[in-house]
Tab-separated table of C-alpha atoms and ligand atoms in Angstrom:
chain	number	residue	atom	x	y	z
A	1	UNK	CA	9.769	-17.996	1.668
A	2	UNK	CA	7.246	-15.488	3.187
A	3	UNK	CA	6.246	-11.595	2.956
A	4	UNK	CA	7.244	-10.453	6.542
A	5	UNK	CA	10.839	-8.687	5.703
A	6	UNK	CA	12.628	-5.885	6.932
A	7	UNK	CA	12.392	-2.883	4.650
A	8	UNK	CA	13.668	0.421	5.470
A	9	UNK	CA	14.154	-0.638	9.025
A	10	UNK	CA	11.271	-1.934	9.635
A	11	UNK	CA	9.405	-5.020	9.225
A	12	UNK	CA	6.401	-4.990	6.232
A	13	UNK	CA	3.535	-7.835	5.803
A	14	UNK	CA	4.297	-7.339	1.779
A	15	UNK	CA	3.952	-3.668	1.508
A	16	UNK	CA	2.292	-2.583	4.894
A	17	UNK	CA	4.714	-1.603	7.464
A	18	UNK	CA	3.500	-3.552	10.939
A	19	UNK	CA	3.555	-0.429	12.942
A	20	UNK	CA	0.657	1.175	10.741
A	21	UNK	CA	-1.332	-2.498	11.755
A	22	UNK	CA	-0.264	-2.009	15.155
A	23	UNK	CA	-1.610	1.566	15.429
A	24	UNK	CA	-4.848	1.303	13.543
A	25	UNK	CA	-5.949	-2.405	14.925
A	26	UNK	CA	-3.912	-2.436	17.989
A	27	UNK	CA	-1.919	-5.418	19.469
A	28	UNK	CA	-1.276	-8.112	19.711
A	29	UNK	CA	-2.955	-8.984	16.473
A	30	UNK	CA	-2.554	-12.225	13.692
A	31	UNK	CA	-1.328	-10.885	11.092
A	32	UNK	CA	-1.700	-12.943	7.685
A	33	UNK	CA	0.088	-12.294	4.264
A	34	UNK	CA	-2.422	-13.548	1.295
A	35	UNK	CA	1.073	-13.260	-1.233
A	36	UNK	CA	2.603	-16.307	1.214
A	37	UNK	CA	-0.589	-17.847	1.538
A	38	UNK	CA	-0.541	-18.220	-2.213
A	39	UNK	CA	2.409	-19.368	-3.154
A	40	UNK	CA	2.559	-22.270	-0.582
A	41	UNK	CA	-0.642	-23.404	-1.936
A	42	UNK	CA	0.994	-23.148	-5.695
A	43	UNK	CA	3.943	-24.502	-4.112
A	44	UNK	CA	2.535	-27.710	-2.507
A	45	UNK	CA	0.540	-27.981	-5.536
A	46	UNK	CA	3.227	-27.727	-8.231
A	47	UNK	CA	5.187	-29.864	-5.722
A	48	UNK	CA	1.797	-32.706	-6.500
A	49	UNK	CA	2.447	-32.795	-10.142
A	50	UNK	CA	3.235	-35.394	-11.256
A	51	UNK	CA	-0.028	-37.467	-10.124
A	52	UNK	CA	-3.104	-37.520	-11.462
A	53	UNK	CA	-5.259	-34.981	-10.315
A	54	UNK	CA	-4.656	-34.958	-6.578
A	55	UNK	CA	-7.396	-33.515	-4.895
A	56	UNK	CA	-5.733	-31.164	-2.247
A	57	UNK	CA	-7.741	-30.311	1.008
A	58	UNK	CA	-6.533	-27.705	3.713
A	59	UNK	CA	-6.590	-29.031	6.961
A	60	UNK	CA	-9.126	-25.900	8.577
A	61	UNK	CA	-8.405	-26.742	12.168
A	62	UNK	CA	-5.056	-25.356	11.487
A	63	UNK	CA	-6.057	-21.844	10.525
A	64	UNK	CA	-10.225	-21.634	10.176
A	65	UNK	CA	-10.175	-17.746	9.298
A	66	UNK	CA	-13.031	-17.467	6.726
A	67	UNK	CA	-10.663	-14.888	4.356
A	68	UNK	CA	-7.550	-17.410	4.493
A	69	UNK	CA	-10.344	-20.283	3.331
A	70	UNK	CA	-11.301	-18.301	0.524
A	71	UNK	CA	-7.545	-17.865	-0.097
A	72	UNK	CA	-7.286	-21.733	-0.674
A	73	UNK	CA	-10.832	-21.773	-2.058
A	74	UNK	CA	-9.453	-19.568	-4.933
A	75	UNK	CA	-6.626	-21.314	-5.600
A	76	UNK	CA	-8.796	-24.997	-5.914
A	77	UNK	CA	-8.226	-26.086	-2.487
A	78	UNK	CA	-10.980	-28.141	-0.512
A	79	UNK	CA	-11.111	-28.777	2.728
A	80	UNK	CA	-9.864	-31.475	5.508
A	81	UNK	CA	-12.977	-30.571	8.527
A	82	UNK	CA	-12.780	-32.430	12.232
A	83	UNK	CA	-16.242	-30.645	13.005
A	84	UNK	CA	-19.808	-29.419	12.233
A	85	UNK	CA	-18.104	-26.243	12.773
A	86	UNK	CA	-14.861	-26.185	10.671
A	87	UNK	CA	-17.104	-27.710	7.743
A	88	UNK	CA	-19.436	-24.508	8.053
A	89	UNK	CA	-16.384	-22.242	7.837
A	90	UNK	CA	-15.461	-24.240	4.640
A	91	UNK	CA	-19.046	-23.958	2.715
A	92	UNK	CA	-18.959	-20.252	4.253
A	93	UNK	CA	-15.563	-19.852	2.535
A	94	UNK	CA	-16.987	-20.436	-0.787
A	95	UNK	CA	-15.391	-24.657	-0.751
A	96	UNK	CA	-17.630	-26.882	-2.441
A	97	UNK	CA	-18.901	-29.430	-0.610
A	98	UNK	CA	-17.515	-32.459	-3.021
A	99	UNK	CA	-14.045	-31.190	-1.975
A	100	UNK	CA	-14.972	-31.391	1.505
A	101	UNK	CA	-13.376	-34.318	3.664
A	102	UNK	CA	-14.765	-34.955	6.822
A	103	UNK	CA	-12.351	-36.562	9.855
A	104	UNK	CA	-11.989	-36.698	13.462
A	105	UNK	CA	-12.789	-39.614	16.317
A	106	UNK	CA	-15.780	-38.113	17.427
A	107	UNK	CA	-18.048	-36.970	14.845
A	108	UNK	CA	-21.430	-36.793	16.368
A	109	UNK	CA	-24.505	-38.018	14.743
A	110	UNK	CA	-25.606	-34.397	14.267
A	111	UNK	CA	-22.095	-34.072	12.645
A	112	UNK	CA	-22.161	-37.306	10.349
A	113	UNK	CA	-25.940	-35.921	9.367
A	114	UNK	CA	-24.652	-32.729	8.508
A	115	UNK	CA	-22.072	-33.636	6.288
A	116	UNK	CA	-24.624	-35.991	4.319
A	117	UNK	CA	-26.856	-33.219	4.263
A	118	UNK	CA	-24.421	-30.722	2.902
A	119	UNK	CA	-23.385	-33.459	0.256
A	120	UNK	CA	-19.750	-33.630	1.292
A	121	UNK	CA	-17.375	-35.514	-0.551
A	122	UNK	CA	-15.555	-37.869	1.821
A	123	UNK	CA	-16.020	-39.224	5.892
A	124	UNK	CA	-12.823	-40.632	6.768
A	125	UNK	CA	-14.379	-43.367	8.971
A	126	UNK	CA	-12.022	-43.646	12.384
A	127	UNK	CA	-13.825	-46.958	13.654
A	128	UNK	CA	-15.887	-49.817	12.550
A	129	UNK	CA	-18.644	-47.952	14.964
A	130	UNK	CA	-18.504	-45.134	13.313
A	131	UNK	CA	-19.472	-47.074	9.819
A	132	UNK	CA	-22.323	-48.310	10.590
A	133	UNK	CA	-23.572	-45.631	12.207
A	134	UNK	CA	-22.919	-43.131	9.431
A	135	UNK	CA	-24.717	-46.314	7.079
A	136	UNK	CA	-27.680	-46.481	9.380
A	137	UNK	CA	-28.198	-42.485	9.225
A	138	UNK	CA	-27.552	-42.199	5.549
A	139	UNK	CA	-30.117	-45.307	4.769
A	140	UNK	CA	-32.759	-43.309	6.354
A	141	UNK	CA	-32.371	-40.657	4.455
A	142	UNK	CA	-31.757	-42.252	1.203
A	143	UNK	CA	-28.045	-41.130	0.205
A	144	UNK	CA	-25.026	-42.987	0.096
A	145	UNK	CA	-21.837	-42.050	1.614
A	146	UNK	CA	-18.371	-41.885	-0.054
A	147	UNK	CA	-15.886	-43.324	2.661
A	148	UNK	CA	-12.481	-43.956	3.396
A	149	UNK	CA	-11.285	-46.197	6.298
A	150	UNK	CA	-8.784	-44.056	8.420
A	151	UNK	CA	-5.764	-46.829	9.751
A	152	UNK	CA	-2.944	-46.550	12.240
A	153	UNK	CA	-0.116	-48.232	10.910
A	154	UNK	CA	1.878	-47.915	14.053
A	155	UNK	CA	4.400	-45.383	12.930
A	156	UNK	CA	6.417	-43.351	14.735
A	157	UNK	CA	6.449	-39.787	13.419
A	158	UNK	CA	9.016	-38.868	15.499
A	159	UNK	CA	7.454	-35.570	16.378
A	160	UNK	CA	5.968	-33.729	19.702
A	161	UNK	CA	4.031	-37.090	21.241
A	162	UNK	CA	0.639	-34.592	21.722
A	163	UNK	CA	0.868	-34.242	17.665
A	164	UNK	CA	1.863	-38.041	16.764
A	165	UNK	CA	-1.246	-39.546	15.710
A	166	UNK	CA	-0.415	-42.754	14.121
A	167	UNK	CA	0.887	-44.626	16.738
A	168	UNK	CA	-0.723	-47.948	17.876
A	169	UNK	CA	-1.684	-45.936	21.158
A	170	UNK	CA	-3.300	-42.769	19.447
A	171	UNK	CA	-6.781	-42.940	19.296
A	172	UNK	CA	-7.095	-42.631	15.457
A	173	UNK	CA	-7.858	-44.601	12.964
A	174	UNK	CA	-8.269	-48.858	12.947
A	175	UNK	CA	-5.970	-50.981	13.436
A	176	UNK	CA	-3.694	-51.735	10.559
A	177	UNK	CA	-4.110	-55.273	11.124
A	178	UNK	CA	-7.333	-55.488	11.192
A	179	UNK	CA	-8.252	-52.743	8.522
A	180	UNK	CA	-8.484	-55.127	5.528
A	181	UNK	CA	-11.724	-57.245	7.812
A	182	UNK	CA	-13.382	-53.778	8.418
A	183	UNK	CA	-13.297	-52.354	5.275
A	184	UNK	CA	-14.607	-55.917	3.943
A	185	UNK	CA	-17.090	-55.912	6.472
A	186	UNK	CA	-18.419	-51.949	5.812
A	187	UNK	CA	-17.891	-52.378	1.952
A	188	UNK	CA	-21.232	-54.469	2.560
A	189	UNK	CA	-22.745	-52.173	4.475
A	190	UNK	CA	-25.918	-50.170	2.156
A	191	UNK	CA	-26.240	-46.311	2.636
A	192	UNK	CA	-21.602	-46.082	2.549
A	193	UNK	CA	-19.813	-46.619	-0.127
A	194	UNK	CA	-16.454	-47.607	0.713
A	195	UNK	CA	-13.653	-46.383	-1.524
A	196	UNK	CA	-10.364	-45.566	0.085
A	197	UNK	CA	-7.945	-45.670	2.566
A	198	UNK	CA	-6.621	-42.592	4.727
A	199	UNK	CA	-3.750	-42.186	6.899
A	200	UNK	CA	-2.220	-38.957	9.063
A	201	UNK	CA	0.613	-40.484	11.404
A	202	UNK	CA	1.282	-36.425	13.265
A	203	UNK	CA	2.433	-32.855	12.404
A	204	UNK	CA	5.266	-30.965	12.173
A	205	UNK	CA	7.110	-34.036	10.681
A	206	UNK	CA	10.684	-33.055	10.060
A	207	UNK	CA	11.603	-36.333	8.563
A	208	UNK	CA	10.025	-38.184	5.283
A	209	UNK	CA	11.042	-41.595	6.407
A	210	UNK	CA	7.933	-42.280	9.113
A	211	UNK	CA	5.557	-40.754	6.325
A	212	UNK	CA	7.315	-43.200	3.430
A	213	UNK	CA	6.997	-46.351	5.471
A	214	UNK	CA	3.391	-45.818	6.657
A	215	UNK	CA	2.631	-44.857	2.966
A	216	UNK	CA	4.170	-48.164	2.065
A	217	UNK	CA	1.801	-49.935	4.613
A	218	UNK	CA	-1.333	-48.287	2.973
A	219	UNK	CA	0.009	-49.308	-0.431
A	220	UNK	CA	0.295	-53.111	1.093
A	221	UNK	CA	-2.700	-52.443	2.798
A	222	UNK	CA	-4.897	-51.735	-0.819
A	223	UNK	CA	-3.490	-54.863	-2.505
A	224	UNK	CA	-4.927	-56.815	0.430
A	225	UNK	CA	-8.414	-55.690	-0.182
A	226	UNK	CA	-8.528	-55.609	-3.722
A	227	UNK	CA	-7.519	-59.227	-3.357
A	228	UNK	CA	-10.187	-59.517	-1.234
A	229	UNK	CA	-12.489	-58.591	-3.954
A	230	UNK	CA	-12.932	-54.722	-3.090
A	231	UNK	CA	-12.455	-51.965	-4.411
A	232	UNK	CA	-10.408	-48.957	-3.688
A	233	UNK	CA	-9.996	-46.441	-5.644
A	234	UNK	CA	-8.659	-43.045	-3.517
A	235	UNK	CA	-6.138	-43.091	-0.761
A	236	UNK	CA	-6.326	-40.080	1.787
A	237	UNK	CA	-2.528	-39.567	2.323
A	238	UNK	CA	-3.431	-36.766	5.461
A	239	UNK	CA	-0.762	-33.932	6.244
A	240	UNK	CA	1.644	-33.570	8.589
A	241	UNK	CA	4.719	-32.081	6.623
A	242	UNK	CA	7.082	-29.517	9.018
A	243	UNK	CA	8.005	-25.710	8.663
A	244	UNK	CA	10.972	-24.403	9.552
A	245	UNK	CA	10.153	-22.625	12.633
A	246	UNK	CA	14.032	-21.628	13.107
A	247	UNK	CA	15.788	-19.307	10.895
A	248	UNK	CA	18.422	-21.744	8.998
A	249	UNK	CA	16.351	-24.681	10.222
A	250	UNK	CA	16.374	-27.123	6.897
A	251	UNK	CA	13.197	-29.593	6.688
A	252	UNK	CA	12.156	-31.573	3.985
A	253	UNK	CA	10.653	-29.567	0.951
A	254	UNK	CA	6.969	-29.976	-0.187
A	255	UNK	CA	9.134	-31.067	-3.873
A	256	UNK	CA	11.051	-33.989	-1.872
A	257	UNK	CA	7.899	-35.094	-0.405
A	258	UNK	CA	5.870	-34.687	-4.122
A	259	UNK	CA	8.873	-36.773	-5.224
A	260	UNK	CA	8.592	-39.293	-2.381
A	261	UNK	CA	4.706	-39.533	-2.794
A	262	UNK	CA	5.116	-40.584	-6.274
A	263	UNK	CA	7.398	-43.013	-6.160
A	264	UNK	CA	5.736	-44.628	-3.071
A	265	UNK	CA	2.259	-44.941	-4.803
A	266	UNK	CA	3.399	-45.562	-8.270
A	267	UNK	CA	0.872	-48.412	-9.441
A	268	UNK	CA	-1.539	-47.805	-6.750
A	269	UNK	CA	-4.056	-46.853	-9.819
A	270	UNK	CA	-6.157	-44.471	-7.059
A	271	UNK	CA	-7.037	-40.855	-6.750
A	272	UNK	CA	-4.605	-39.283	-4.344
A	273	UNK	CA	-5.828	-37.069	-1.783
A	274	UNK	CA	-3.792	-34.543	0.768
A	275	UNK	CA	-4.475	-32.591	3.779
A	276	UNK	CA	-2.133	-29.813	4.085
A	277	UNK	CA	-2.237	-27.459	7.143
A	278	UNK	CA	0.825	-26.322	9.185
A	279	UNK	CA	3.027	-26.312	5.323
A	280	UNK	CA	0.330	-23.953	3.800
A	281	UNK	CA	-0.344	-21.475	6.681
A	282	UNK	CA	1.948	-21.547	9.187
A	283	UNK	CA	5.001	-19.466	8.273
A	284	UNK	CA	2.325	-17.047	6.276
A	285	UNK	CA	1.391	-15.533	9.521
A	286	UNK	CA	3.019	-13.514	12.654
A	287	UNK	CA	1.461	-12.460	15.449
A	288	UNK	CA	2.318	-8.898	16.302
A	289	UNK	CA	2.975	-8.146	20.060
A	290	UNK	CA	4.080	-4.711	22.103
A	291	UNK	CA	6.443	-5.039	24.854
A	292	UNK	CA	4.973	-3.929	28.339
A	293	UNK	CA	7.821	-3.775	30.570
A	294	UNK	CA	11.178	-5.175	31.004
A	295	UNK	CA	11.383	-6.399	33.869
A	296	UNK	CA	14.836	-7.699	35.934
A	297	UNK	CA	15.627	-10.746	37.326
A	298	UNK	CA	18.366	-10.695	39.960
A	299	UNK	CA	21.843	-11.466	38.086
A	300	UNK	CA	19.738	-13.518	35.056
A	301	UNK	CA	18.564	-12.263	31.806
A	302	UNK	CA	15.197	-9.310	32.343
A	303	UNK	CA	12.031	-10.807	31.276
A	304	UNK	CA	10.444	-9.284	28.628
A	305	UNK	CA	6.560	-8.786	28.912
A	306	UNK	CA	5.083	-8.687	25.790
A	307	UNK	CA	1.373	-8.030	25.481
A	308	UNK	CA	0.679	-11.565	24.053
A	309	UNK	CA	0.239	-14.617	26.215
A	310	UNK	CA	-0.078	-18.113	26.100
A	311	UNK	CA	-3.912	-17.983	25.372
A	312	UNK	CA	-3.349	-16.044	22.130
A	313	UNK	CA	-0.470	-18.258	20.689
A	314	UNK	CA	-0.840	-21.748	23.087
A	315	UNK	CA	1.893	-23.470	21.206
A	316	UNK	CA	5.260	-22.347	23.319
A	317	UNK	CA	3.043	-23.562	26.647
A	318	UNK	CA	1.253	-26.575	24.885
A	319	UNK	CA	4.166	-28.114	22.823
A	320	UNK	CA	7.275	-26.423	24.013
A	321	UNK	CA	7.374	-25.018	20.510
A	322	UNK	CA	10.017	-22.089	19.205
A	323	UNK	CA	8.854	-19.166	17.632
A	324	UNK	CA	11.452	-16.801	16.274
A	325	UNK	CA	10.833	-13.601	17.867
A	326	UNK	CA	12.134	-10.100	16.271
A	327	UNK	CA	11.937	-6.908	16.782
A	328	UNK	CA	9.596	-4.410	14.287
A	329	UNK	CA	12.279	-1.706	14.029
A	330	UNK	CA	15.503	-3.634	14.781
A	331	UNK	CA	18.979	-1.356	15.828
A	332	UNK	CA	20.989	-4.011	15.940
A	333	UNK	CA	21.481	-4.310	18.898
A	334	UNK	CA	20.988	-7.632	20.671
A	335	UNK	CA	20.253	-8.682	24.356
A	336	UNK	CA	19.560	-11.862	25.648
A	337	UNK	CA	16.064	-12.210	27.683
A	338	UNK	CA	13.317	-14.356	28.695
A	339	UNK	CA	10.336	-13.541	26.564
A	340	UNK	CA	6.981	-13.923	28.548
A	341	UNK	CA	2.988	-13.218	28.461
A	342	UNK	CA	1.260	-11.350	31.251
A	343	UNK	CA	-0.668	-14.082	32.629
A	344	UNK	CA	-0.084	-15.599	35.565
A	345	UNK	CA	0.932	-19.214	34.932
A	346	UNK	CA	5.018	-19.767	34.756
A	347	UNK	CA	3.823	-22.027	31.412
A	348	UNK	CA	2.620	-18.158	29.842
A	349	UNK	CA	6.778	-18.083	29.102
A	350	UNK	CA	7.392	-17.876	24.895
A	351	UNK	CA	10.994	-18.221	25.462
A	352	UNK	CA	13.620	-18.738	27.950
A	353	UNK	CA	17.137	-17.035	27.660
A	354	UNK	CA	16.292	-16.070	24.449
A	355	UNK	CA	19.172	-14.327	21.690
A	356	UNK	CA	17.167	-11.611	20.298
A	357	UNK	CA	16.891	-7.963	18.991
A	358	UNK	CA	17.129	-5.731	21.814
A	359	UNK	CA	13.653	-4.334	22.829
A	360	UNK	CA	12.565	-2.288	25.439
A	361	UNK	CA	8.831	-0.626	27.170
A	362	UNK	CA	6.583	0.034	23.880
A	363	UNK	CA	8.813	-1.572	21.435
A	364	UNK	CA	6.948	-3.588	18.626
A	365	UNK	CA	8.014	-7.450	18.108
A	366	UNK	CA	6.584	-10.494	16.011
A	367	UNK	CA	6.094	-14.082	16.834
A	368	UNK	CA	7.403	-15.381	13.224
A	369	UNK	CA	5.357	-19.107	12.205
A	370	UNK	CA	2.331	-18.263	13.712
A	371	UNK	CA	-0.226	-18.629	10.962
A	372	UNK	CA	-0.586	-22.264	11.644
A	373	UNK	CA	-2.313	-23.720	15.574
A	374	UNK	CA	-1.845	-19.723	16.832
A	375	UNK	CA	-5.331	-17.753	16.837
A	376	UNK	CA	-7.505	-20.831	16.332
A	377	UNK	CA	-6.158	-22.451	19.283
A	378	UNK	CA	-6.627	-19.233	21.609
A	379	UNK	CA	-8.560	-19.219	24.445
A	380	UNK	CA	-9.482	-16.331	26.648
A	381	UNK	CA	-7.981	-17.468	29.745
A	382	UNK	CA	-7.158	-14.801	32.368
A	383	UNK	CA	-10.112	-12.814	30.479
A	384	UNK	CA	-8.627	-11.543	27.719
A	385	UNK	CA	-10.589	-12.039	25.181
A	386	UNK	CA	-9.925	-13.352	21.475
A	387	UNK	CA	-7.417	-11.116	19.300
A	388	UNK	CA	-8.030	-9.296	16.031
A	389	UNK	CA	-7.099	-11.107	12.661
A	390	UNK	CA	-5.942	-9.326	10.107
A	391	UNK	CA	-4.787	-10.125	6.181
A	392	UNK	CA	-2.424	-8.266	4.243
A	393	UNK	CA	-2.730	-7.985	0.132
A	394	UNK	CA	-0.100	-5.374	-1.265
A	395	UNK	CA	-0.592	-2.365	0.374
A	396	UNK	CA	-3.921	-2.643	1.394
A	397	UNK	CA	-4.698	-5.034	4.731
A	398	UNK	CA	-8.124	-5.635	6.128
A	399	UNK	CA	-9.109	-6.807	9.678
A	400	UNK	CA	-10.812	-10.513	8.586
A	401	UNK	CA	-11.368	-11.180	12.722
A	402	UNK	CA	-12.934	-8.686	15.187
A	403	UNK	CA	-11.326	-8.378	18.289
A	404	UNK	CA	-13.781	-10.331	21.035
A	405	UNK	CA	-13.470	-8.280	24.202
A	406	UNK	CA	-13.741	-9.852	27.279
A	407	UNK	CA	-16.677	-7.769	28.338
A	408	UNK	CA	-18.362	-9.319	25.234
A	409	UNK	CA	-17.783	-13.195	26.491
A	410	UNK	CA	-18.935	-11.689	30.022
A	411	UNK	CA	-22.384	-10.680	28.380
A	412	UNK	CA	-22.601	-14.478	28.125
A	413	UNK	CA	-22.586	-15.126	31.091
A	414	UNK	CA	-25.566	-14.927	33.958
A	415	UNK	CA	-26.197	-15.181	37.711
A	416	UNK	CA	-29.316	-16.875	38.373
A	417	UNK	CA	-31.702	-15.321	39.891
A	418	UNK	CA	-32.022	-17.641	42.765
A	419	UNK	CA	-28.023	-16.178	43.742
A	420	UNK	CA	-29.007	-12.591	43.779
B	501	PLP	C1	-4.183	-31.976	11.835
B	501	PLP	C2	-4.526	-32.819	10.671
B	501	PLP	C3	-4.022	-32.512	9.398
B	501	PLP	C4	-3.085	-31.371	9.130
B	501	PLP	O1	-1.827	-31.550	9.694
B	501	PLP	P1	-0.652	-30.529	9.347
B	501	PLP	O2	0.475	-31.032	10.141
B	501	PLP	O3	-1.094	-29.177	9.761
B	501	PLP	O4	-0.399	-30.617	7.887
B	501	PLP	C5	-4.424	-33.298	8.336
B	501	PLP	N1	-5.259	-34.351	8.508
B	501	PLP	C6	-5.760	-34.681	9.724
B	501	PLP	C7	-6.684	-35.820	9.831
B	501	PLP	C8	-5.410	-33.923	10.836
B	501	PLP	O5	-5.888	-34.265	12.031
């Protein structure tokens, strides 16, 4: 359920009617509902129950806005950070640093030294490498760091294959096979302390069954090294649950997962932990567009120019992805059109003999589902600069991201003096 309905004709983020957004921030804009924010963090949580104090950490990379983190900070949420960057957002956001888990491939040693610096609660280690060079850094500066192994169980998520991530061939995480040696191996190591396991096999997982059977490895996986002599005592069970990104579309609830989790890891005797992202954000966002021009296409369906492209919302052009797209002020009237950006790439197409609200020159529409991978994937490709953010609370709505002009990311740029 979100806050993005129609009411008296036209569509409201809770109690703000989009045109009054569109007309005081201008377009296209994110637009993010605090309301749906909320209760898919209460949601997910309530969903958690009946473990033991999971620790819950938003995954930032899928929506970094500082106001949304101190959405989640409010309601007890940490944070799952892939960067020096995203973990700065986090601290910014008001997160405390012991709820802070650090992942990615490629932290950097400037990375791996901030987060000991900042006192962060967890590295999910991604290689053996990795280990002992977070082990070396910590020893010289006399802390210890609290680490779980990330493996790859070689599952099949049976989503997009540039979102799978636990596949033998993804880059992430050890081995599965050779997980139990590592940990054994690190566990020894001084300056880490190694206490858990962590898996994320993808995103946008419309199926529990890939997340079930990796969990089932990890569970194996635990019993192994405790009979090894080690101890484990959290397990880092990632994200990855889907959104309905269709109206009607049915995926698995966060409640069948939460029931799924605990019978999985009944007896595991750790501290659970979860990295949320797409489930918490993504359908409490829209990004709000204005139609340029229709424009006609021989005998086909017109194409629809909307003023947002494929470097505010990359996800039609990167994954192929389906956003429902509606008109502000519907008639109900329908027409039946290819919805595209302005830039000049074919891929800059949201949607291809699309059913939709009819909409003509001027028109306001929304892009529902795109609180989740829209702005903080944007680039400013074609020059375009980075949209405005804005959050919605009642009737009151505040813009949490300045628009970044592209005469601003010009003033970046020089011409030596040995061209002039
Ligand atoms: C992307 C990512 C997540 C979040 O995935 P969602 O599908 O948005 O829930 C969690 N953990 C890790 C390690 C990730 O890379």
């Amino acid at each position: 359920m979100d806050h993005f309905q129609i009411r008296d004709g036209v569509m409201h983020a809770e109690d703000v009617p989009l045109p009054r957004i569109a007309e005081e921030v201008g377009t296209p804009v994110y637009v993010y509902s605090r309301a749906t924010l909320e209760r898919h963090a209460r949601v997910f949580r309530d969903a958690l129950s009946a473990l033991d104090h999971p620790h819950i950490a938003f995954a930032v990379k899928s929506n970094p806005n500082l106001a949304v983190l101190k959405v989640l900070a409010n309601e007890g949420y940490g944070a799952d950070v892939v960067s020096g960057g995203e973990l700065n957002r986090a601290l910014a956001a008001g997160m405390k640093p012991e709820d802070i888990v650090f992942s990615g491939v490629g932290k950097t040693h400037a990375e791996l030294l901030q987060g000991l610096d900042k006192g962060i609660g967890q590295f999910n280690i991604e290689s053996e490498e990795e280990g002992y060079e977070l082990a070396a850094i910590a020893r010289r500066h006399g802390r210890t760091a609290a680490c779980a192994l990330r493996v790859n169980p070689d599952v099949d998520a049976r989503t997009h294959e540039k979102i799978s991530t636990g596949k033998r061939e993804n880059k992430f995480g050890v081995p599965l096979d050779r997980a139990a040696e590592i940990y054994a191996r690190l566990a020894s190591e001084e300056g880490i302390e190694m206490r858990g396991i962590a898996v994320h096999i993808g995103s946008q997982l419309a199926d529990l069954e890939p997340l079930e059977t990796a969990f089932g490895k990890v569970g194996a996986l635990i019993g192994e090294i405790r009979a090894a002599g080690f101890s484990v005592t959290h397990a880092d069970l990632g994200g990855g649950l889907g959104v309905p990104y269709k109206a009607g579309e049915v995926l698995p609830s966060p409640a069948d997962y939460g029931a799924m989790v605990a019978r999985v890891t009944k007896g595991w005797d750790v501290r659970l932990m979860f990295e949320p992202g797409r489930v918490i954000a993504g359908n409490a966002g829209i990004l709000l567009t204005r139609v340029i021009r229709s424009k006609r296409s021989g005998n086909g369906p017109p194409f629809v120019v909307v003023d947002a492209a494929m470097n505010d919302l990359a996800r039609p052009a990167m994954y192929g992805a389906w956003h429902d797209f509606e008109a502000v002020e519907p008639t109900g009237e329908r027409m039946t059109a290819h919805i595209v950006g302005p830039i000049c790439e074919t891929g800059d197409t949201f949607a291809m003999d699309r059913e939709c609200d009819a909409l003509g020159a001027g028109d306001l529409a929304v892009f529902r589902t795109a609180g989740a991978y829209g702005a903080t994937m944007a680039s400013s490709y074609n020059s375009r600069g980075f949209i405005a953010e804005v959050l919605v609370d009642g009737d009151k709505f505040a813009v949490v991201a300045d628009r970044i002009a592209a005469s601003a990311i010009m003033d970046a740029e020089r011409v030596p003096e040995w061209l002039l």
